[in-house]
Short mmCIF file of C-alpha atoms (C1' of nucleotides) in Angstrom, two decimals:
data_model
loop_
_atom_site.label_atom_id
_atom_site.label_comp_id
_atom_site.label_asym_id
_atom_site.label_seq_id
_atom_site.Cartn_x
_atom_site.Cartn_y
_atom_site.Cartn_z
CA UNK V 1 193.82 0.16 164.24
CA UNK V 2 190.68 -1.50 163.37
CA UNK V 3 187.42 0.84 163.14
CA UNK V 4 184.77 -0.39 165.42
CA UNK V 5 181.21 -1.63 164.40
CA UNK V 6 180.03 1.63 166.05
CA UNK V 7 181.47 3.64 163.44
CA UNK V 8 180.48 1.52 160.78
CA UNK V 9 176.83 1.10 161.81
CA UNK V 10 176.53 4.83 162.82
CA UNK V 11 177.66 5.95 159.65
CA UNK V 12 175.17 3.69 157.82
CA UNK V 13 172.44 4.98 160.13
CA UNK V 14 173.00 8.65 159.38
CA UNK V 15 173.09 7.91 155.62
CA UNK V 16 169.87 6.27 156.17
CA UNK V 17 168.29 9.41 157.72
CA UNK V 18 169.88 11.46 155.43
CA UNK V 19 168.03 9.61 152.75
CA UNK V 20 164.71 10.07 154.37
CA UNK V 21 165.28 13.65 154.72
CA UNK V 22 161.94 15.29 156.22
CA UNK V 23 160.88 12.16 158.11
CA UNK V 24 161.25 11.64 161.76
CA UNK V 25 162.57 8.16 161.98
CA UNK V 26 162.59 5.70 164.94
CA UNK V 27 165.42 3.43 166.02
CA UNK V 28 163.04 0.48 165.45
CA UNK V 29 162.82 1.68 161.74
CA UNK V 30 166.52 2.17 161.36
CA UNK V 31 167.43 -0.83 162.99
CA UNK V 32 165.14 -3.09 160.88
CA UNK V 33 166.41 -1.30 157.77
CA UNK V 34 170.05 -1.64 158.82
CA UNK V 35 170.01 -5.15 159.98
CA UNK V 36 171.35 -4.14 163.60
CA UNK V 37 170.15 -4.99 166.97
CA UNK V 38 167.81 -1.99 168.09
CA UNK V 39 169.24 -1.83 171.64
CA UNK V 40 172.82 -1.44 170.24
CA UNK V 41 171.83 1.16 167.73
CA UNK V 42 170.12 3.12 170.48
CA UNK V 43 173.40 3.57 172.04
CA UNK V 44 175.05 4.44 168.95
CA UNK V 45 172.28 6.98 168.16
CA UNK V 46 172.51 8.71 171.29
CA UNK V 47 176.25 9.29 170.55
CA UNK V 48 175.21 10.99 167.52
CA UNK V 49 172.64 12.92 169.15
CA UNK V 50 175.07 14.08 172.06
CA UNK V 51 177.48 15.03 169.21
CA UNK V 52 174.82 17.50 167.86
CA UNK V 53 174.37 15.56 164.58
CA UNK V 54 171.17 14.26 165.31
CA UNK V 55 167.99 15.62 166.95
CA UNK V 56 165.75 13.49 168.85
CA UNK V 57 162.10 13.46 169.17
CA UNK V 58 160.50 11.67 172.32
CA UNK V 59 156.97 9.97 172.61
CA UNK V 60 154.98 8.24 170.23
CA UNK V 61 155.82 9.24 166.50
CA UNK V 62 159.13 10.43 167.88
CA UNK V 63 162.53 9.48 166.60
CA UNK V 64 165.65 11.21 164.90
CA UNK V 65 166.12 13.60 162.23
CA UNK V 66 169.60 15.49 161.05
CA UNK V 67 170.43 18.13 163.35
CA UNK V 68 171.59 19.85 160.22
CA UNK V 69 171.23 19.74 156.49
CA UNK V 70 173.36 16.72 155.28
CA UNK V 71 175.59 19.03 153.01
CA UNK V 72 176.77 20.85 156.13
CA UNK V 73 177.74 17.38 158.07
CA UNK V 74 181.21 16.15 157.06
CA UNK V 75 182.41 12.64 157.64
CA UNK V 76 185.08 13.20 159.95
CA UNK V 77 182.73 14.84 162.59
CA UNK V 78 180.43 11.61 162.34
CA UNK V 79 183.51 9.26 162.84
CA UNK V 80 184.83 11.55 165.53
CA UNK V 81 181.67 11.36 167.42
CA UNK V 82 181.38 7.55 167.20
CA UNK V 83 185.23 6.60 167.89
CA UNK V 84 185.36 9.28 170.66
CA UNK V 85 187.92 11.03 168.65
CA UNK V 86 190.04 10.74 165.38
CA UNK V 87 193.04 10.86 167.31
CA UNK V 88 195.35 7.54 166.55
CA UNK V 89 198.14 8.67 169.04
CA UNK V 90 197.71 10.86 172.28
CA UNK V 91 200.85 12.76 171.85
CA UNK V 92 199.72 14.25 168.53
CA UNK V 93 196.95 16.31 169.87
CA UNK V 94 198.59 16.42 173.66
CA UNK V 95 202.44 16.57 173.46
CA UNK V 96 202.39 16.13 177.27
CA UNK V 97 201.09 12.55 177.11
CA UNK V 98 204.47 11.44 176.42
CA UNK V 99 207.46 12.63 178.01
CA UNK V 100 209.65 11.87 175.04
CA UNK V 101 207.61 14.00 172.51
CA UNK V 102 210.24 16.70 172.65
CA UNK V 103 212.66 15.08 170.47
CA UNK V 104 210.50 12.19 169.06
CA UNK V 105 211.33 11.06 165.55
CA UNK V 106 208.04 8.86 165.65
CA UNK V 107 205.61 11.92 166.27
CA UNK V 108 206.00 13.31 162.80
CA UNK V 109 204.58 10.07 161.34
CA UNK V 110 201.59 10.12 163.74
CA UNK V 111 201.22 14.05 162.93
CA UNK V 112 201.22 13.42 159.32
CA UNK V 113 198.76 10.45 159.45
CA UNK V 114 196.50 12.41 161.50
CA UNK V 115 196.18 15.01 158.91
CA UNK V 116 195.57 12.60 156.08
CA UNK V 117 192.83 10.75 157.92
CA UNK V 118 191.19 14.07 158.87
CA UNK V 119 191.42 15.41 155.31
CA UNK V 120 190.33 12.35 153.67
CA UNK V 121 187.12 12.19 155.77
CA UNK V 122 186.46 15.69 155.88
CA UNK V 123 186.41 15.65 151.99
CA UNK V 124 183.18 13.88 152.06
CA UNK V 125 179.83 15.15 153.42
CA UNK V 126 176.83 13.08 154.34
CA UNK V 127 174.97 14.78 151.29
CA UNK V 128 177.74 13.11 149.07
CA UNK V 129 177.15 9.74 150.70
CA UNK V 130 173.43 9.87 150.62
CA UNK V 131 172.56 11.16 147.11
CA UNK V 132 175.80 10.72 145.39
CA UNK V 133 176.18 8.08 142.59
CA UNK V 134 176.21 4.66 143.99
CA UNK V 135 179.24 2.00 143.82
CA UNK G 1 190.80 3.48 166.04
CA UNK G 2 193.71 3.77 168.23
CA UNK G 3 197.26 2.76 167.32
CA UNK G 4 198.76 -0.04 169.49
CA UNK G 5 201.71 0.31 171.81
CA UNK G 6 203.31 -2.19 169.45
CA UNK G 7 203.43 0.09 166.59
CA UNK G 8 204.65 2.85 168.71
CA UNK G 9 207.50 0.83 170.45
CA UNK G 10 208.21 -1.11 167.15
CA UNK G 11 208.91 1.93 165.19
CA UNK G 12 210.84 3.58 167.72
CA UNK G 13 212.94 0.53 167.97
CA UNK G 14 213.38 0.51 164.09
CA UNK G 15 214.53 3.94 164.08
CA UNK G 16 217.06 3.31 166.90
CA UNK G 17 218.46 0.42 165.10
CA UNK G 18 218.72 2.49 161.72
CA UNK G 19 220.74 5.12 163.60
CA UNK G 20 223.33 2.43 164.47
CA UNK G 21 223.62 1.29 161.07
CA UNK G 22 226.39 -1.08 161.09
CA UNK G 23 225.98 -2.55 164.75
CA UNK G 24 224.21 -5.56 165.76
CA UNK G 25 222.02 -4.48 168.85
CA UNK G 26 220.70 -6.91 171.43
CA UNK G 27 217.14 -6.43 172.29
CA UNK G 28 218.53 -5.71 175.75
CA UNK G 29 220.31 -2.66 174.60
CA UNK G 30 217.36 -1.37 172.61
CA UNK G 31 214.92 -2.11 175.46
CA UNK G 32 217.03 0.05 177.71
CA UNK G 33 217.49 2.97 175.28
CA UNK G 34 214.08 3.10 174.43
CA UNK G 35 212.75 2.50 178.16
CA UNK G 36 210.34 -0.50 177.26
CA UNK G 37 210.47 -4.10 178.93
CA UNK G 38 212.93 -6.33 177.21
CA UNK G 39 210.24 -9.13 177.35
CA UNK G 40 207.69 -7.05 175.50
CA UNK G 41 210.16 -5.67 172.99
CA UNK G 42 211.44 -9.36 172.24
CA UNK G 43 207.91 -10.18 170.77
CA UNK G 44 207.79 -6.87 168.91
CA UNK G 45 211.09 -7.53 167.26
CA UNK G 46 210.15 -11.07 166.58
CA UNK G 47 207.26 -9.78 164.62
CA UNK G 48 209.57 -7.36 162.54
CA UNK G 49 211.95 -10.27 161.89
CA UNK G 50 208.95 -12.41 160.63
CA UNK G 51 208.20 -9.55 158.31
CA UNK G 52 211.74 -9.48 156.95
CA UNK G 53 212.36 -5.87 158.19
CA UNK G 54 215.04 -7.27 160.72
CA UNK G 55 217.62 -9.97 160.57
CA UNK G 56 218.70 -11.51 163.87
CA UNK G 57 221.85 -12.84 165.00
CA UNK G 58 221.69 -15.54 167.68
CA UNK G 59 224.03 -16.33 170.51
CA UNK G 60 226.66 -14.17 172.30
CA UNK G 61 227.39 -10.85 170.88
CA UNK G 62 224.04 -11.29 168.60
CA UNK G 63 221.08 -9.04 168.11
CA UNK G 64 219.38 -7.42 165.39
CA UNK G 65 220.28 -5.23 162.21
CA UNK G 66 218.12 -4.10 159.44
CA UNK G 67 217.26 -6.51 156.88
CA UNK G 68 217.64 -3.84 154.36
CA UNK G 69 219.10 -0.33 153.79
CA UNK G 70 216.92 2.17 155.83
CA UNK G 71 216.07 3.97 152.43
CA UNK G 72 214.43 1.00 151.20
CA UNK G 73 212.05 0.33 154.10
CA UNK G 74 208.96 2.58 154.38
CA UNK G 75 206.70 3.19 157.44
CA UNK G 76 203.67 1.46 155.80
CA UNK G 77 205.63 -1.84 155.68
CA UNK G 78 206.66 -1.26 159.35
CA UNK G 79 203.10 -0.46 160.69
CA UNK G 80 201.49 -3.16 158.68
CA UNK G 81 204.05 -5.53 160.10
CA UNK G 82 203.23 -4.52 163.54
CA UNK G 83 199.41 -3.94 163.33
CA UNK G 84 198.96 -7.36 161.35
CA UNK G 85 197.59 -5.12 158.56
CA UNK G 86 196.82 -1.66 157.74
CA UNK G 87 193.46 -2.47 156.94
CA UNK G 88 190.77 -0.39 159.00
CA UNK G 89 187.75 -2.20 157.77
CA UNK G 90 187.58 -5.73 156.34
CA UNK G 91 185.30 -5.10 153.21
CA UNK G 92 187.85 -2.78 151.67
CA UNK G 93 190.24 -5.57 151.06
CA UNK G 94 187.82 -8.40 150.82
CA UNK G 95 184.26 -7.37 149.59
CA UNK G 96 182.87 -10.92 150.61
CA UNK G 97 183.40 -9.82 154.10
CA UNK G 98 180.20 -8.11 154.24
CA UNK G 99 177.06 -9.32 152.24
CA UNK G 100 175.97 -5.60 151.79
CA UNK G 101 179.25 -4.57 150.17
CA UNK G 102 177.65 -4.49 146.74
CA UNK G 103 175.59 -1.34 147.13
CA UNK G 104 177.23 -0.05 150.31
CA UNK G 105 177.63 3.70 150.61
CA UNK G 106 180.10 3.72 153.61
CA UNK G 107 182.48 1.56 151.65
CA UNK G 108 183.69 4.27 149.52
CA UNK G 109 184.63 6.11 152.75
CA UNK G 110 186.69 3.29 154.19
CA UNK G 111 188.39 2.84 150.60
CA UNK G 112 189.30 6.30 150.40
CA UNK G 113 190.50 6.35 153.94
CA UNK G 114 192.74 3.14 153.29
CA UNK G 115 194.45 4.89 150.46
CA UNK G 116 195.10 8.01 152.43
CA UNK G 117 196.47 6.24 155.27
CA UNK G 118 199.04 3.92 152.97
CA UNK G 119 200.02 6.84 151.09
CA UNK G 120 200.67 8.88 154.10
CA UNK G 121 202.93 6.34 155.57
CA UNK G 122 204.61 5.21 152.33
CA UNK G 123 205.71 8.47 151.76
CA UNK G 124 208.11 8.38 154.90
CA UNK G 125 211.26 5.89 154.60
CA UNK G 126 212.91 4.71 157.89
CA UNK G 127 216.09 6.74 156.47
CA UNK G 128 214.04 10.01 156.47
CA UNK G 129 213.05 9.23 160.10
CA UNK G 130 216.51 8.16 161.32
CA UNK G 131 218.41 10.94 159.66
CA UNK G 132 216.20 13.39 158.65
CA UNK G 133 216.22 16.80 160.39
CA UNK G 134 214.48 16.75 163.96
CA UNK G 135 211.38 17.79 165.51
"C1'" DG K 1 231.21 -25.75 179.29
"C1'" DC K 2 229.66 -21.15 180.50
"C1'" DA K 3 227.47 -17.01 179.44
"C1'" DT K 4 224.87 -14.45 176.29
"C1'" DA K 5 221.18 -13.72 173.43
"C1'" DA K 6 217.48 -15.16 170.43
"C1'" DT K 7 213.28 -18.10 170.20
"C1'" DA K 8 209.22 -20.45 171.60
"C1'" DT K 9 205.37 -21.12 174.61
"C1'" DA K 10 202.08 -20.52 178.05
"C1'" DC K 11 200.12 -17.61 180.78
"C1'" DC K 12 197.70 -13.57 183.00
"C1'" DA K 13 195.29 -8.98 184.33
"C1'" DT K 14 193.05 -5.10 182.50
"C1'" DT K 15 190.49 -2.71 179.01
"C1'" DA K 16 187.56 -2.16 175.02
"C1'" DT K 17 184.34 -3.94 171.95
"C1'" DG K 18 179.88 -5.34 171.20
"C1'" DG K 19 175.96 -6.24 172.86
"C1'" DT K 20 171.61 -7.36 176.20
"C1'" DA K 21 167.83 -6.24 179.95
"C1'" DG K 22 164.97 -3.67 182.60
"C1'" DA K 23 163.18 0.33 184.30
"C1'" DT K 24 161.85 5.37 183.39
"C1'" DT K 25 160.52 9.27 181.38
"C1'" DT K 26 158.06 11.69 177.72
"C1'" DA K 27 154.58 12.81 174.35
"C1'" DA K 28 150.90 11.81 171.20
"C1'" DT K 29 146.26 9.77 170.71
"C1'" DG K 30 141.97 7.68 171.05
"C1'" DC T 1 142.77 9.86 181.44
"C1'" DA T 2 144.81 5.45 179.92
"C1'" DT T 3 147.39 3.48 176.56
"C1'" DT T 4 150.84 3.10 173.79
"C1'" DA T 5 155.13 4.23 171.40
"C1'" DA T 6 159.25 6.19 171.70
"C1'" DA T 7 163.60 7.78 173.70
"C1'" DT T 8 166.58 7.50 177.78
"C1'" DC T 9 168.99 5.90 181.71
"C1'" DT T 10 171.65 2.39 184.24
"C1'" DA T 11 173.50 -1.59 184.82
"C1'" DC T 12 175.38 -5.70 183.51
"C1'" DC T 13 177.74 -9.37 180.82
"C1'" DA T 14 180.59 -12.42 177.48
"C1'" DT T 15 184.41 -12.16 174.12
"C1'" DA T 16 188.45 -10.43 172.28
"C1'" DA T 17 192.38 -7.46 172.02
"C1'" DT T 18 196.06 -5.22 174.18
"C1'" DG T 19 199.93 -5.01 176.97
"C1'" DG T 20 202.73 -7.66 179.31
"C1'" DT T 21 205.40 -11.45 182.22
"C1'" DA T 22 207.62 -16.22 183.29
"C1'" DT T 23 209.90 -19.99 182.05
"C1'" DA T 24 212.34 -23.08 179.27
"C1'" DT T 25 215.01 -24.08 175.01
"C1'" DT T 26 218.13 -23.27 171.47
"C1'" DA T 27 222.01 -21.43 169.04
"C1'" DT T 28 226.67 -19.24 169.23
"C1'" DG T 29 230.86 -17.11 170.72
"C1'" DC T 30 234.51 -17.34 174.10
#
DNA sequence: GCATAATATACCATTATGGTAGATTTAATG
DNA sequence: CATTAAATCTACCATAATGGTATATTATGC
């Protein structure tokens, strides 16, 4: 139940981009600033673009900008995009994933957990992270 | 950020044991009931014993019983024992795990998440799961 | 001493993670 | 139009974690 580096690097990158609002930032610049390999970051940024959280601009002077205002992007979207899904256990979203889900007593644990995780992340916007008080 | 089968099988096993209160249940019986390979379950039960959630009885007629009353065992303990720890990101418990943790804006996300996960699991006791209403 | 059951140790296949490499496309700019 | 900077695409790879098996050993009741 560890969070991947993808999520950690990706969220950091999103915050960095949000803090440089109007500028188009190349993956090169972001990678240098965040101290991550550019090649690896490339793939992370692509995921974020595919999830419509970033817009990309090709060619010289190109790079990435937020697809929407930071205030409208919530952390749950970002992590879901990077992890593939926020879902911790299949059967919560898809009861047919386990033939026992009908009378499964553990399922309610996973359901409650899913709600708690989602709510916790949803409560924080990218704007909060980029421009809120530090520490 | 997927939950391992260890946690899923392990929690199911704990519930089964709790529902058969006074009886000493062999891993054989539990495995059959829960439809999991005995060998794999053995290792899961060992983890739960090492975490002092189960007591084991060796030899013929032996098996496992709860180490404490079900009402005193909370789900967060069980999952922590099975996952190794509930911690999603190192730096939350151990700031020195990341040299950026001093002024890291993502850290507060992970901290809040950790609190939410723990609280959500702690709110449910094994007794609730074993004898609460179904579905 | 035999059957049963936990325990210990070692092993293994598959998948996910965390990356790297190289070629290709796109667009700005001189 | 050639150059260059940038995203994008595809393929690859090493390592670790997951999920599980096999085998031998130890303890206990009968």
